[in-house]
Amino acid sequence: MLFLMEMCKTVPVTVGHDMDVRISDYQMYLSGERLESFSGIFGWFTGPVTTFIGLIIPILLLKNGFNSNFDVLFIDQVRVKIIAIPLMFDIAGYILMSIPYFFWDYDDDKQNKVMEVLRRREEVTRKQMESGDESTPEENANAVTEEKETAEVMS
């Protein structure tokens, strides 16, 4: 059971690291600013929920007979309930965490196009900073055209 739980947990953790980078790039593409701690704001809302849910397993363990007396672990029927219930909750939680990843449609092609637009924006901004001039209408028109093209690809 422990092997199955760790195997299910590895998928969201591994994929999550890649998705975080792509989400940050896409957020920068949309807003024009890099907000590194943007996703951390969601922790304000999920933190209390996960804390509350984390209290369910100890209550279930207490209900099934596990308390400060460790002698109950020598009773086969109680030991199975004490071990199986938390493992089943963990496996169910990791399976639920994996569901959104199946609907992820932000592939490498879209990521490359977003990165190309970000590189072009960086070049235009660098040229503006070096010249000290305001952007010309032609540059603005090119930037708008590029954003429209990328928006069509993204949809």
Short mmCIF file of C-alpha atoms in Angstrom, two decimals:
data_model
loop_
_atom_site.label_atom_id
_atom_site.label_comp_id
_atom_site.label_asym_id
_atom_site.label_seq_id
_atom_site.Cartn_x
_atom_site.Cartn_y
_atom_site.Cartn_z
CA MET A 1 0.00 0.00 0.00
CA LEU A 2 2.81 2.40 0.85
CA PHE A 3 4.41 1.78 -2.55
CA LEU A 4 1.11 2.54 -4.30
CA MET A 5 0.69 5.74 -2.28
CA GLU A 6 4.20 6.98 -3.11
CA MET A 7 3.75 6.06 -6.76
CA CYS A 8 0.54 8.10 -6.97
CA LYS A 9 2.15 11.03 -5.16
CA THR A 10 5.11 11.24 -7.53
CA VAL A 11 3.01 12.16 -10.58
CA PRO A 12 1.58 15.46 -9.27
CA VAL A 13 4.85 16.50 -7.65
CA THR A 14 6.96 15.89 -10.76
CA VAL A 15 4.51 17.40 -13.21
CA GLY A 16 3.79 20.30 -10.87
CA HIS A 17 7.34 21.63 -11.12
CA ASP A 18 7.11 21.81 -14.92
CA MET A 19 3.63 23.31 -14.82
CA ASP A 20 4.67 26.04 -12.37
CA VAL A 21 7.28 27.34 -14.80
CA ARG A 22 4.84 27.29 -17.72
CA ILE A 23 2.12 28.99 -15.69
CA SER A 24 4.54 31.75 -14.69
CA ASP A 25 5.54 32.28 -18.33
CA TYR A 26 1.93 32.38 -19.48
CA GLN A 27 1.01 34.78 -16.68
CA MET A 28 3.85 37.05 -17.79
CA TYR A 29 2.59 36.80 -21.38
CA LEU A 30 -0.89 37.92 -20.27
CA SER A 31 0.03 40.68 -17.82
CA GLY A 32 3.44 41.81 -19.03
CA GLU A 33 4.86 41.47 -15.51
CA ARG A 34 6.60 38.59 -13.80
CA LEU A 35 4.76 37.78 -10.58
CA GLU A 36 6.82 35.00 -9.01
CA SER A 37 4.77 34.67 -5.84
CA PHE A 38 1.43 34.91 -7.61
CA SER A 39 0.54 31.25 -7.14
CA GLY A 40 1.45 31.44 -3.44
CA ILE A 41 -1.63 33.57 -2.86
CA PHE A 42 -3.79 30.47 -3.33
CA GLY A 43 -2.18 29.06 -0.18
CA TRP A 44 -4.09 31.66 1.81
CA PHE A 45 -7.31 29.90 0.84
CA THR A 46 -6.21 26.28 0.65
CA GLY A 47 -4.20 26.33 3.90
CA PRO A 48 -7.18 26.44 6.27
CA VAL A 49 -9.06 23.86 4.18
CA THR A 50 -6.18 21.38 4.22
CA THR A 51 -5.72 21.93 7.95
CA PHE A 52 -9.38 21.12 8.57
CA ILE A 53 -9.24 18.03 6.37
CA GLY A 54 -6.03 16.96 8.13
CA LEU A 55 -8.05 16.68 11.35
CA ILE A 56 -10.34 14.01 9.88
CA ILE A 57 -7.78 11.18 9.90
CA PRO A 58 -6.90 11.49 13.62
CA ILE A 59 -10.60 11.52 14.47
CA LEU A 60 -11.12 8.33 12.45
CA LEU A 61 -8.11 6.71 14.14
CA LEU A 62 -9.49 7.59 17.56
CA LYS A 63 -12.89 6.23 16.57
CA ASN A 64 -11.31 2.91 15.51
CA GLY A 65 -9.57 2.46 18.84
CA PHE A 66 -6.13 4.03 18.44
CA ASN A 67 -5.23 6.16 21.42
CA SER A 68 -2.14 6.56 23.58
CA ASN A 69 -2.23 2.84 24.41
CA PHE A 70 -0.08 1.18 21.76
CA ASP A 71 -1.15 -2.30 22.87
CA VAL A 72 -4.15 -2.00 20.54
CA LEU A 73 -1.73 -2.48 17.63
CA PHE A 74 -1.40 -6.14 18.64
CA ILE A 75 -5.10 -6.72 17.90
CA ASP A 76 -5.33 -7.71 14.23
CA GLN A 77 -8.75 -6.21 13.49
CA VAL A 78 -7.86 -2.86 15.01
CA ARG A 79 -4.39 -2.74 13.45
CA VAL A 80 -5.76 -3.20 9.94
CA LYS A 81 -8.24 -0.36 10.42
CA ILE A 82 -5.59 1.90 11.92
CA ILE A 83 -3.22 1.36 8.99
CA ALA A 84 -5.69 1.03 6.11
CA ILE A 85 -7.83 4.11 6.77
CA PRO A 86 -5.03 6.74 6.54
CA LEU A 87 -3.53 5.01 3.51
CA MET A 88 -6.88 4.97 1.72
CA PHE A 89 -7.38 8.67 2.45
CA ASP A 90 -3.89 9.47 1.12
CA ILE A 91 -4.39 7.45 -2.06
CA ALA A 92 -7.80 9.03 -2.69
CA GLY A 93 -6.34 12.50 -2.10
CA TYR A 94 -3.48 11.99 -4.53
CA ILE A 95 -5.80 10.60 -7.16
CA LEU A 96 -8.02 13.67 -6.77
CA MET A 97 -4.93 15.89 -7.02
CA SER A 98 -3.99 14.18 -10.30
CA ILE A 99 -7.31 14.79 -12.07
CA PRO A 100 -6.60 18.41 -13.17
CA TYR A 101 -3.38 17.31 -14.85
CA PHE A 102 -5.35 15.18 -17.31
CA PHE A 103 -7.02 18.35 -18.65
CA TRP A 104 -3.77 20.30 -19.10
CA ASP A 105 -3.64 21.33 -22.78
CA TYR A 106 -0.75 23.80 -22.71
CA ASP A 107 1.68 21.87 -24.88
CA ASP A 108 5.26 22.62 -25.96
CA ASP A 109 4.15 24.35 -29.16
CA LYS A 110 2.06 26.90 -27.24
CA GLN A 111 4.87 27.39 -24.72
CA ASN A 112 7.38 28.07 -27.53
CA LYS A 113 5.07 30.66 -29.11
CA VAL A 114 4.55 32.41 -25.78
CA MET A 115 8.30 32.47 -25.22
CA GLU A 116 8.84 33.93 -28.71
CA VAL A 117 6.40 36.77 -27.96
CA LEU A 118 8.14 37.41 -24.63
CA ARG A 119 11.53 37.55 -26.38
CA ARG A 120 10.16 40.06 -28.92
CA ARG A 121 8.73 42.20 -26.14
CA GLU A 122 12.09 42.11 -24.38
CA GLU A 123 13.89 43.23 -27.55
CA VAL A 124 11.47 46.11 -28.10
CA THR A 125 11.75 47.19 -24.47
CA ARG A 126 15.56 47.00 -24.60
CA LYS A 127 15.64 49.13 -27.76
CA GLN A 128 13.34 51.70 -26.16
CA MET A 129 15.52 51.85 -23.06
CA GLU A 130 18.71 52.28 -25.09
CA SER A 131 17.30 54.95 -27.37
CA GLY A 132 15.35 56.75 -24.68
CA ASP A 133 12.52 57.38 -27.16
CA GLU A 134 8.88 56.54 -26.83
CA SER A 135 7.65 53.63 -28.91
CA THR A 136 6.65 54.39 -32.48
CA PRO A 137 3.21 53.58 -33.84
CA GLU A 138 4.81 51.01 -36.14
CA GLU A 139 6.32 49.11 -33.18
CA ASN A 140 3.01 49.20 -31.35
CA ALA A 141 1.23 47.86 -34.43
CA ASN A 142 3.76 45.02 -34.71
CA ALA A 143 3.33 44.14 -31.04
CA VAL A 144 -0.47 44.09 -31.37
CA THR A 145 -0.24 41.90 -34.50
CA GLU A 146 2.07 39.47 -32.72
CA GLU A 147 -0.27 39.26 -29.74
CA LYS A 148 -3.26 38.60 -32.01
CA GLU A 149 -1.38 35.86 -33.85
CA THR A 150 -0.36 34.22 -30.59
CA ALA A 151 -3.89 34.54 -29.23
CA GLU A 152 -5.21 32.73 -32.29
CA VAL A 153 -2.68 29.94 -31.79
CA MET A 154 -3.49 29.66 -28.08
CA SER A 155 -7.21 29.22 -28.68
#
